[in-house]
Structures are given as C-alpha cells and as structure tokens.
Coordinates of C-alpha atoms in Angstrom, one line a residue:
M3 CA 7.7 0.3 -12.7
I4 CA 6.6 -1.1 -9.4
T5 CA 4.1 -4.0 -9.7
K6 CA 3.8 -5.2 -6.1
L7 CA 4.5 -4.0 -2.6
R8 CA 4.7 -6.1 0.6
V9 CA 4.7 -4.4 4.1
G10 CA 4.4 -5.9 7.6
N11 CA 5.1 -4.6 11.1
F12 CA 6.1 -1.1 9.8
Y13 CA 4.9 2.0 11.5
S14 CA 1.0 1.7 11.5
V15 CA 1.0 -1.4 9.4
G16 CA 0.6 -4.5 11.5
E17 CA 0.1 -7.9 9.8
E18 CA 1.8 -8.2 6.4
I19 CA -0.1 -6.9 3.5
E20 CA 0.5 -7.1 -0.3
L21 CA -0.6 -4.5 -2.8
N22 CA -0.8 -5.5 -6.4
F23 CA -0.6 -2.7 -8.9
T24 CA -1.5 -4.9 -11.9
K25 CA -4.7 -5.7 -13.6
G26 CA -5.8 -8.6 -15.8
G27 CA -7.3 -8.4 -19.2
A28 CA -6.1 -8.0 -22.8
K29 CA -8.1 -4.8 -23.5
K30 CA -5.9 -1.7 -23.9
E31 CA -6.7 1.0 -21.3
V32 CA -5.5 4.5 -20.8
G33 CA -3.4 4.7 -17.6
Y34 CA -2.0 1.2 -17.9
F35 CA 1.1 -0.4 -19.4
P36 CA 0.6 -4.0 -20.9
Y37 CA 3.7 -5.9 -19.8
K38 CA 2.7 -9.4 -20.5
K39 CA -0.2 -11.4 -22.0
N40 CA -3.5 -10.4 -20.3
E41 CA -1.8 -8.3 -17.6
K42 CA -1.0 -4.6 -17.3
I43 CA 0.5 -2.3 -14.8
S44 CA -1.3 0.7 -13.5
L45 CA 0.6 4.0 -14.2
I46 CA -1.4 6.0 -11.6
N47 CA -2.3 4.9 -8.1
G48 CA -4.0 7.0 -5.5
F49 CA -4.3 6.5 -1.7
F50 CA -7.1 8.1 0.3
G51 CA -7.9 8.1 3.9
A52 CA -8.5 10.1 7.1
N53 CA -5.8 11.9 8.9
A54 CA -3.5 9.5 10.7
S55 CA -4.9 6.5 8.7
G56 CA -1.4 5.5 7.5
K57 CA -1.3 6.7 3.9
S58 CA 2.2 8.2 4.4
N59 CA 3.4 4.9 5.9
I60 CA 2.3 2.9 2.9
L61 CA 4.0 5.3 0.5
G62 CA 6.9 5.6 2.9
S63 CA 7.6 1.9 2.8
M64 CA 8.2 2.2 -1.0
V65 CA 10.4 5.2 -0.5
G66 CA 12.3 3.6 2.3
L67 CA 13.0 0.5 0.3
I68 CA 14.3 2.4 -2.7
R69 CA 16.5 4.6 -0.5
M70 CA 18.0 1.6 1.2
M71 CA 18.5 -0.2 -2.1
Y72 CA 20.6 2.7 -3.4
T73 CA 22.4 4.0 -0.3
V74 CA 25.6 2.4 1.1
S75 CA 27.9 4.6 3.1
S76 CA 25.4 6.9 4.9
P77 CA 22.0 5.2 4.8
Q78 CA 19.3 7.6 3.9
S79 CA 16.9 5.7 6.1
I80 CA 13.1 5.4 6.1
S81 CA 13.2 7.4 9.3
P82 CA 15.8 10.1 9.6
Q83 CA 16.3 9.3 13.3
S84 CA 19.3 7.7 14.9
F85 CA 19.9 6.2 18.3
A86 CA 23.0 5.2 20.3
G87 CA 24.8 2.3 18.6
G88 CA 23.2 2.5 15.1
V89 CA 20.9 3.8 12.5
M90 CA 17.2 3.5 12.8
L91 CA 16.1 2.2 9.4
C92 CA 12.4 1.9 10.3
H93 CA 10.0 1.9 13.2
P94 CA 8.2 -1.4 13.9
N95 CA 4.5 -1.3 14.8
V96 CA 4.4 -0.5 18.5
H97 CA 1.3 -2.6 19.2
K98 CA 2.0 -5.4 21.7
N99 CA 1.1 -8.0 19.2
F100 CA 4.1 -7.2 17.2
K101 CA 6.7 -7.0 19.9
D102 CA 9.9 -8.8 18.9
K103 CA 8.6 -9.5 15.4
P104 CA 10.7 -8.4 12.4
T105 CA 9.6 -5.7 9.9
K106 CA 9.1 -7.2 6.5
L107 CA 9.4 -5.2 3.3
G108 CA 9.3 -6.3 -0.3
I109 CA 8.9 -4.8 -3.7
D110 CA 8.7 -6.0 -7.3
F111 CA 10.2 -3.9 -10.1
L112 CA 9.9 -4.2 -13.9
F113 CA 12.7 -2.8 -16.0
G114 CA 12.1 -3.8 -19.7
D115 CA 11.8 -7.5 -19.8
N116 CA 13.4 -8.0 -16.4
Y117 CA 11.2 -8.5 -13.5
Y118 CA 12.9 -8.3 -10.0
I119 CA 11.5 -9.5 -6.7
Y120 CA 13.2 -7.9 -3.7
D121 CA 12.6 -8.7 0.0
L122 CA 14.2 -8.0 3.3
E123 CA 13.5 -8.4 7.0
I124 CA 14.7 -5.9 9.7
K125 CA 14.9 -6.7 13.4
N126 CA 14.6 -4.0 16.1
G127 CA 14.4 -1.2 13.5
N128 CA 18.1 -1.4 12.3
D129 CA 19.3 -4.9 12.0
I130 CA 18.8 -6.5 8.5
I131 CA 18.4 -10.2 9.2
K132 CA 17.2 -11.4 5.8
E133 CA 17.5 -10.1 2.2
S134 CA 16.9 -11.6 -1.2
L135 CA 16.8 -10.6 -4.9
Y136 CA 15.3 -12.8 -7.6
L137 CA 15.0 -12.2 -11.4
I138 CA 12.4 -13.3 -13.9
T139 CA 13.2 -12.7 -17.6
L140 CA 9.8 -12.3 -19.2
N141 CA 10.9 -12.9 -22.8
L142 CA 12.1 -16.5 -22.0
K143 CA 9.7 -19.4 -22.3
S144 CA 10.8 -20.8 -18.9
A145 CA 10.2 -17.5 -17.0
K146 CA 11.0 -18.9 -13.6
P147 CA 12.5 -16.9 -10.8
K148 CA 16.3 -17.0 -10.7
E149 CA 18.1 -16.4 -7.4
I150 CA 20.6 -13.6 -7.7
F151 CA 21.5 -13.6 -4.0
T152 CA 20.1 -14.5 -0.5
R153 CA 21.3 -13.0 2.7
K154 CA 20.9 -14.3 6.3
G155 CA 22.5 -12.0 8.9
L156 CA 25.8 -11.0 7.3
G157 CA 26.1 -14.2 5.3
I158 CA 25.6 -14.0 1.6
S159 CA 24.9 -16.9 -0.9
F160 CA 24.4 -16.7 -4.7
G161 CA 22.2 -18.5 -7.1
P162 CA 23.7 -21.0 -9.6
E163 CA 24.0 -18.4 -12.4
Y164 CA 25.7 -15.8 -10.2
K165 CA 28.3 -17.8 -8.2
E166 CA 31.1 -15.8 -9.7
Y167 CA 29.8 -12.9 -7.6
K168 CA 31.4 -14.5 -4.6
N169 CA 34.5 -12.6 -5.6
Y170 CA 32.8 -9.3 -4.7
L171 CA 32.6 -10.4 -1.1
D172 CA 36.3 -9.8 -0.7
N173 CA 35.9 -6.1 -1.3
I174 CA 32.6 -5.6 0.6
N175 CA 32.5 -4.9 4.3
I176 CA 28.7 -5.1 4.8
Q177 CA 27.2 -3.6 8.0
K178 CA 24.0 -4.9 9.6
Y179 CA 22.1 -1.7 8.7
Q180 CA 23.2 -1.8 5.0
T181 CA 21.5 -3.7 2.2
F182 CA 23.7 -6.0 0.2
V183 CA 21.9 -4.9 -3.0
S184 CA 23.2 -1.4 -2.4
H185 CA 26.8 -2.7 -2.5
L186 CA 26.1 -4.5 -5.7
I187 CA 24.6 -1.4 -7.3
N188 CA 27.5 0.7 -6.0
I189 CA 30.2 -1.5 -7.5
G190 CA 28.2 -1.8 -10.8
A191 CA 27.7 -5.5 -10.8
K192 CA 26.4 -6.7 -14.1
A193 CA 23.2 -8.1 -12.7
M194 CA 22.4 -4.6 -11.3
V195 CA 22.6 -2.8 -14.6
D196 CA 18.9 -2.0 -14.6
F197 CA 19.1 -0.5 -11.2
V198 CA 22.2 1.5 -12.1
N199 CA 20.6 2.9 -15.2
H200 CA 17.4 4.0 -13.4
R201 CA 19.2 5.5 -10.4
D202 CA 18.2 9.0 -11.4
S203 CA 14.6 8.2 -12.5
F204 CA 12.9 8.4 -9.1
F205 CA 11.1 11.3 -7.3
L206 CA 10.4 10.5 -3.7
K207 CA 8.6 12.8 -1.3
I208 CA 6.8 11.6 1.8
D209 CA 5.4 14.2 4.1
G210 CA 4.8 11.9 7.0
L211 CA 8.4 10.7 7.2
D212 CA 10.2 13.7 5.8
A213 CA 8.2 16.4 7.6
M214 CA 10.8 16.6 10.3
I215 CA 12.9 18.3 7.6
P216 CA 11.7 21.9 7.4
S217 CA 10.6 23.2 4.0
Q218 CA 13.5 25.6 4.1
V219 CA 16.0 22.7 4.1
A220 CA 14.3 21.1 1.1
I221 CA 14.7 24.4 -0.8
L222 CA 18.3 24.8 0.3
N223 CA 19.0 21.2 -0.8
R224 CA 17.5 21.9 -4.1
A225 CA 19.8 24.9 -4.6
L226 CA 22.9 22.9 -3.5
T227 CA 22.2 20.2 -6.1
L228 CA 22.8 22.8 -8.8
N229 CA 26.5 22.7 -7.9
S230 CA 26.7 19.2 -9.5
Y231 CA 24.9 20.4 -12.7
T232 CA 26.6 21.4 -16.0
K233 CA 26.1 25.0 -17.0
D234 CA 23.5 24.0 -19.6
R235 CA 21.5 21.9 -17.1
K236 CA 21.5 24.6 -14.5
E237 CA 20.2 27.0 -17.1
E238 CA 17.5 24.5 -18.0
F239 CA 16.6 24.1 -14.3
L240 CA 16.2 27.9 -13.9
E241 CA 14.2 28.4 -17.0
T242 CA 11.9 25.4 -16.4
T243 CA 11.3 26.2 -12.7
K244 CA 10.8 29.9 -13.4
G245 CA 8.3 29.1 -16.1
M246 CA 6.3 26.8 -13.8
M247 CA 6.4 29.3 -10.9
S248 CA 5.1 32.0 -13.2
C249 CA 2.0 29.9 -13.7
F250 CA 1.1 30.6 -10.1
D251 CA 2.2 34.3 -10.2
D252 CA 2.5 35.7 -13.7
S253 CA 4.5 38.7 -12.4
I254 CA 7.5 36.4 -11.9
D255 CA 10.1 37.1 -14.6
G256 CA 13.4 35.9 -13.1
L257 CA 15.0 33.3 -10.9
E258 CA 18.6 33.4 -9.6
V259 CA 20.4 30.9 -7.5
N260 CA 23.8 31.5 -6.1
T261 CA 25.8 29.1 -3.9
D262 CA 29.2 30.7 -4.0
N263 CA 31.4 30.9 -0.9
N264 CA 29.1 28.4 1.0
A265 CA 26.4 31.0 1.1
I266 CA 23.0 30.2 -0.5
S267 CA 21.0 32.9 -2.1
I268 CA 17.7 32.2 -4.0
K269 CA 16.2 35.4 -5.5
V270 CA 13.0 35.8 -7.4
S271 CA 12.4 38.9 -9.6
H272 CA 8.9 40.3 -10.4
K273 CA 7.7 42.7 -13.0
N274 CA 7.6 46.3 -11.7
F275 CA 9.2 45.3 -8.4
S276 CA 12.0 47.7 -7.3
G277 CA 14.2 44.6 -6.5
S278 CA 14.2 40.9 -6.3
I279 CA 12.9 39.1 -3.2
D280 CA 14.0 36.0 -1.3
I281 CA 12.3 32.7 -2.2
M282 CA 11.0 32.3 1.3
Q283 CA 8.8 35.4 0.7
E284 CA 6.9 33.5 -2.0
S285 CA 3.8 31.5 -1.4
A286 CA 4.0 27.9 -0.1
G287 CA 2.8 26.5 -3.4
T288 CA 5.4 28.5 -5.3
R289 CA 8.2 27.3 -2.9
E290 CA 6.9 23.7 -3.4
L291 CA 7.3 24.1 -7.2
F292 CA 10.9 25.5 -6.8
A293 CA 11.9 22.5 -4.6
Y294 CA 10.3 19.7 -6.6
I295 CA 8.9 20.4 -10.0
Y296 CA 12.1 20.0 -11.9
D297 CA 12.8 16.6 -10.3
I298 CA 9.2 15.5 -11.0
L299 CA 9.5 16.4 -14.6
S300 CA 12.9 14.7 -14.9
A301 CA 11.6 11.5 -13.5
F302 CA 8.6 11.8 -15.7
K303 CA 10.6 12.3 -18.9
K304 CA 12.8 9.3 -18.1
G305 CA 9.8 7.0 -17.6
G306 CA 10.6 6.8 -13.9
I307 CA 8.7 6.4 -10.7
V308 CA 7.1 9.4 -8.8
I309 CA 6.0 8.9 -5.2
Y310 CA 4.3 12.1 -4.0
D311 CA 2.6 12.3 -0.6
E312 CA -0.1 14.9 0.1
T313 CA -0.3 16.3 -3.4
N314 CA -3.2 18.5 -2.3
R315 CA -1.2 20.1 0.5
F316 CA 0.1 23.3 -1.3
Y317 CA -1.6 23.2 -4.7
H318 CA -5.0 24.5 -5.8
P319 CA -7.3 21.5 -6.6
D320 CA -7.3 22.2 -10.3
V321 CA -3.4 22.4 -10.3
E322 CA -3.3 19.1 -8.4
L323 CA -5.6 17.5 -11.0
A324 CA -3.5 18.9 -13.9
L325 CA -0.3 17.5 -12.4
L326 CA -1.8 14.0 -11.7
S327 CA -3.6 13.7 -15.0
I328 CA -0.5 14.0 -17.1
F329 CA 0.4 10.4 -16.1
K330 CA -2.8 9.3 -17.9
N331 CA -2.0 11.3 -21.1
E332 CA -0.6 8.8 -23.7
E333 CA 0.8 11.6 -25.8
F334 CA 3.0 13.1 -23.0
N335 CA 3.6 9.9 -20.9
A336 CA 5.0 8.0 -23.9
K337 CA 7.7 6.5 -21.6
N338 CA 5.2 5.2 -19.1
A339 CA 6.2 7.0 -16.0
Q340 CA 4.4 5.7 -12.9
L341 CA 2.8 7.7 -10.1
F342 CA 1.9 6.8 -6.5
F343 CA 0.2 9.7 -4.6
A344 CA -1.9 10.4 -1.5
S345 CA -4.5 13.1 -1.4
H346 CA -7.4 14.4 0.6
N347 CA -9.0 15.8 -2.5
H348 CA -11.8 13.5 -3.5
E349 CA -12.0 15.2 -6.9
T350 CA -9.0 13.1 -7.9
F351 CA -11.3 10.0 -7.9
D352 CA -12.3 11.1 -11.4
L353 CA -8.8 10.3 -12.7
L354 CA -8.8 6.7 -11.4
E355 CA -10.3 3.4 -12.2
L356 CA -11.6 1.4 -9.3
D357 CA -8.5 -0.8 -9.1
Q358 CA -6.3 2.4 -9.0
A359 CA -7.9 3.9 -5.9
Y360 CA -6.8 2.6 -2.5
I361 CA -8.6 3.3 0.8
V362 CA -6.4 3.3 3.9
E363 CA -8.2 2.9 7.3
K364 CA -7.0 2.6 10.8
M365 CA -8.4 -0.5 12.4
D366 CA -7.4 -1.7 15.9
S367 CA -4.4 0.6 15.8
S368 CA -3.2 -0.8 12.5
S369 CA -3.6 0.4 8.9
A370 CA -5.7 -1.6 6.5
V371 CA -5.6 -1.1 2.8
Y372 CA -8.1 -2.1 0.1
K373 CA -8.9 -1.1 -3.5
L374 CA -12.3 0.3 -4.5
S375 CA -12.6 -2.6 -6.9
E376 CA -12.7 -4.9 -3.9
I377 CA -16.0 -3.3 -2.6
E378 CA -18.9 -5.4 -3.7
D379 CA -21.3 -4.0 -6.3
L380 CA -19.4 -0.7 -6.6
K381 CA -19.2 0.6 -10.2
K382 CA -17.1 3.2 -11.9
R383 CA -20.2 5.0 -13.0
D384 CA -21.3 5.4 -9.4
N385 CA -20.9 8.8 -7.8
L386 CA -17.7 7.9 -6.0
K387 CA -17.1 11.4 -4.6
K388 CA -20.5 11.5 -3.0
K389 CA -20.2 8.0 -1.6
Y390 CA -16.8 8.7 -0.2
R391 CA -17.9 11.9 1.5
L392 CA -20.9 10.1 3.0
G393 CA -18.5 7.4 4.4
M394 CA -19.8 4.6 2.3
L395 CA -16.4 3.7 1.0
G396 CA -14.5 4.2 4.3
G397 CA -11.4 6.2 4.8
I398 CA -12.8 9.4 6.1
S399 CA -12.4 11.2 9.4
D400 CA -15.3 11.3 11.9
A401 CA -16.1 14.9 11.3
V402 CA -19.2 14.7 13.6
A403 CA -17.1 13.6 16.5
F404 CA -14.4 16.2 15.7
D405 CA -17.1 19.0 15.5
H406 CA -18.6 17.9 18.8
K407 CA -15.2 17.8 20.6
L408 CA -14.2 21.2 19.1
K409 CA -17.4 22.8 20.4
Q410 CA -16.9 21.2 23.9
L411 CA -13.6 23.0 24.1
L412 CA -15.0 26.4 23.1

C-alpha cells in the first residue's frame, strides 16, 4: 500500500507537495486498513479537477516512480519521450521559477510490517542525482528508520546493517538514468524481497502520460502478453475477459486471440452473427475492458495497487461506480487492494470520505492539491455533488467562459 507521495517540479507541479493517504483514529471504518495504533490507510482515493488541472500528473508521479523502481535495462519512463544523448525520465515544470531546479519524487510503501521510504531527485529530466531508501519495521519497539542505501550521483553508500551489499557494486554498472533500487530488485537482494514479491501486483494506467500510445497498441500489447502465459492462465484470461465484455454486450459469446507467426488476431464472436468480428469493431468501453480488466482483477486479487486515470472516460457512470466501489467492499477486498483514480464524474463523491477526495486546481501555472477534509466547515452529510458543481469546492472548469468563447466563434 502507498501511504505518502511527495512531488516537486514535475510537469504541472511546482513547489514540492506531500499527500498523506492515512487517517488518524482507532475506530474501524470501511475503506481503510488499520496499520498501526490509531492510524489507518485509505484503500480508495479519488482525484477531481478541471481539464488540464494536473490530475494525471499527480497520478503519473506515482506510476513513474513505480516504473523506475522496477525497470533496469530499458527504462519505462514517466514520459515515453527520448532525446539525443539520453532518456527523458520526466519533464520538470517549465515555469521560470523552477529553471535549473531538480525534480523531487518520493513515495512511502507498506508491505506487511515493513514500511519503506523512497526518494529521488532528477536533474534536467534524465539525470538522477540523489536516491535513498529507508526501512521502518513496525513490529519492533524501536521503529526508527534504517538506511538501506543512499546515492549521490553515481556513488552509493549503505546503512550499517546493509554494508555487505557493497559486494553488489562489483556487478552493477549503473547509468545516470537508472535507479539503484531497480538493480537491487533485479538481482534479488534480500532487502528487496517485498518489492520482488509484489512485482506483479500493480495496475498502472495514466491517460495524460500514456495517451501518446494509441489504444490499438494497448490492445495489441495485451494480446502479446498472452504469449508468456501458461495454457491454463490464457484460458482463464479469455473466459474472464469474455465474461466481462458480455456485460456490455450480452450477444458476445466468444473471444479468440491468436499471435502465431508474428501476426496478431483478436476476434470476438456474437450470437446469430454470420462470423466473428475484429476487436477494433467493438465499442470503446468494450475495448477498454479487453485491454485492462484482467490486469485490474489480478492486482485486486493479490491485494495490490491500482492506479487508474480517467475512470469515467469509456464507462457508463453506473459501471464506473461499480468498479470503484468494489474497493470498499470488505467481503471482496479481503486482501486490502488499494485504488487511486481520477474522474470527472461527481457521482463518485458518494463513495468517498472527505479525506479520500482530492481536488486538483491550476494556480499560477502550477497544480495545487487539497483534500475535502481540509475545507473548513465542510461535512460528509453536505450535498458535496451540488457544492462541487456550483464551484464551492474548487476544481471545476469555467464553463461560463467556455460557453462565451464557443459562441463567439460561431
């Protein structure tokens, strides 16, 4: 689970901000996991804001960090762009106030009783100049942070309890755009066992940063991953995905994926059709299910982390609510999977407590983020949807100005 996020000088984020996904209090609440005395972690966290407010950038910082932590040889970067001489890991804020300042990213994870604090700084978008990883073991009385490693430039030092890890340096040729933690995970260092075990428990989809990849590519990638599946798992994928797709179109009764001879064929059969049709002839929502629903369910069943941008983009509002609400269902979310989502559907406010709903607003060219619980005198029993639509909570587009400009152009 993710407990904290730190972001500074990253895309639309200017000054460093810290988001805390925990809540105080001993009372048991649906949608929270109690991880230590009088403190619990939110299992569902929603981000709301106008177009171009920076929601995707906030979620993207989490996705980018996770990608960089797990990728060594060919960095799957925050931004899929490259430039002469290197890989662009991330784009700094282009406001003049942040020129020559490093991008700062940090994230705290909880795996069992192990609490990890990870931070890094990136200069000029691709040069990692600082990196550190600390561990707090919660079941020990002296639960103080223990240094696993600290990096400055390409130099690595280890904490007192991890000095033997110096031997790993002889076999690691770290590049400036690579995280050191990714090398430790890749070689299976003992201190990284939690990260290794949870490698396949993430679902990461960010429209704002991945939108340059056409939807067809996401569908083809989904098909290609089946090549690494066992026969039983492939059959499970086909049956599960077909079943979910048929919820959108009850005439769907078959799904076939063929990747033989480097040719990809994805066919969907329907009742009473004379033949099967290509997946690209299905609706956008059905294609979205094909590409992602199996991975979402897999992460969910493992008690993993799901980061899903623009959940309202292709789904009917009721379907979106059904998908999100499962994370608050104690019967089905027994392994405490955690969700971070962004949506323009204000109906989703009903699923969230005030500290689980985040408003993202663009102020002076930079994104600001705050919880509804930080708004004075706001109560859960208030009509949040109405207040949000009226602009009383912030984070909405200036529809009046948009309407005026639109009519000027007609």
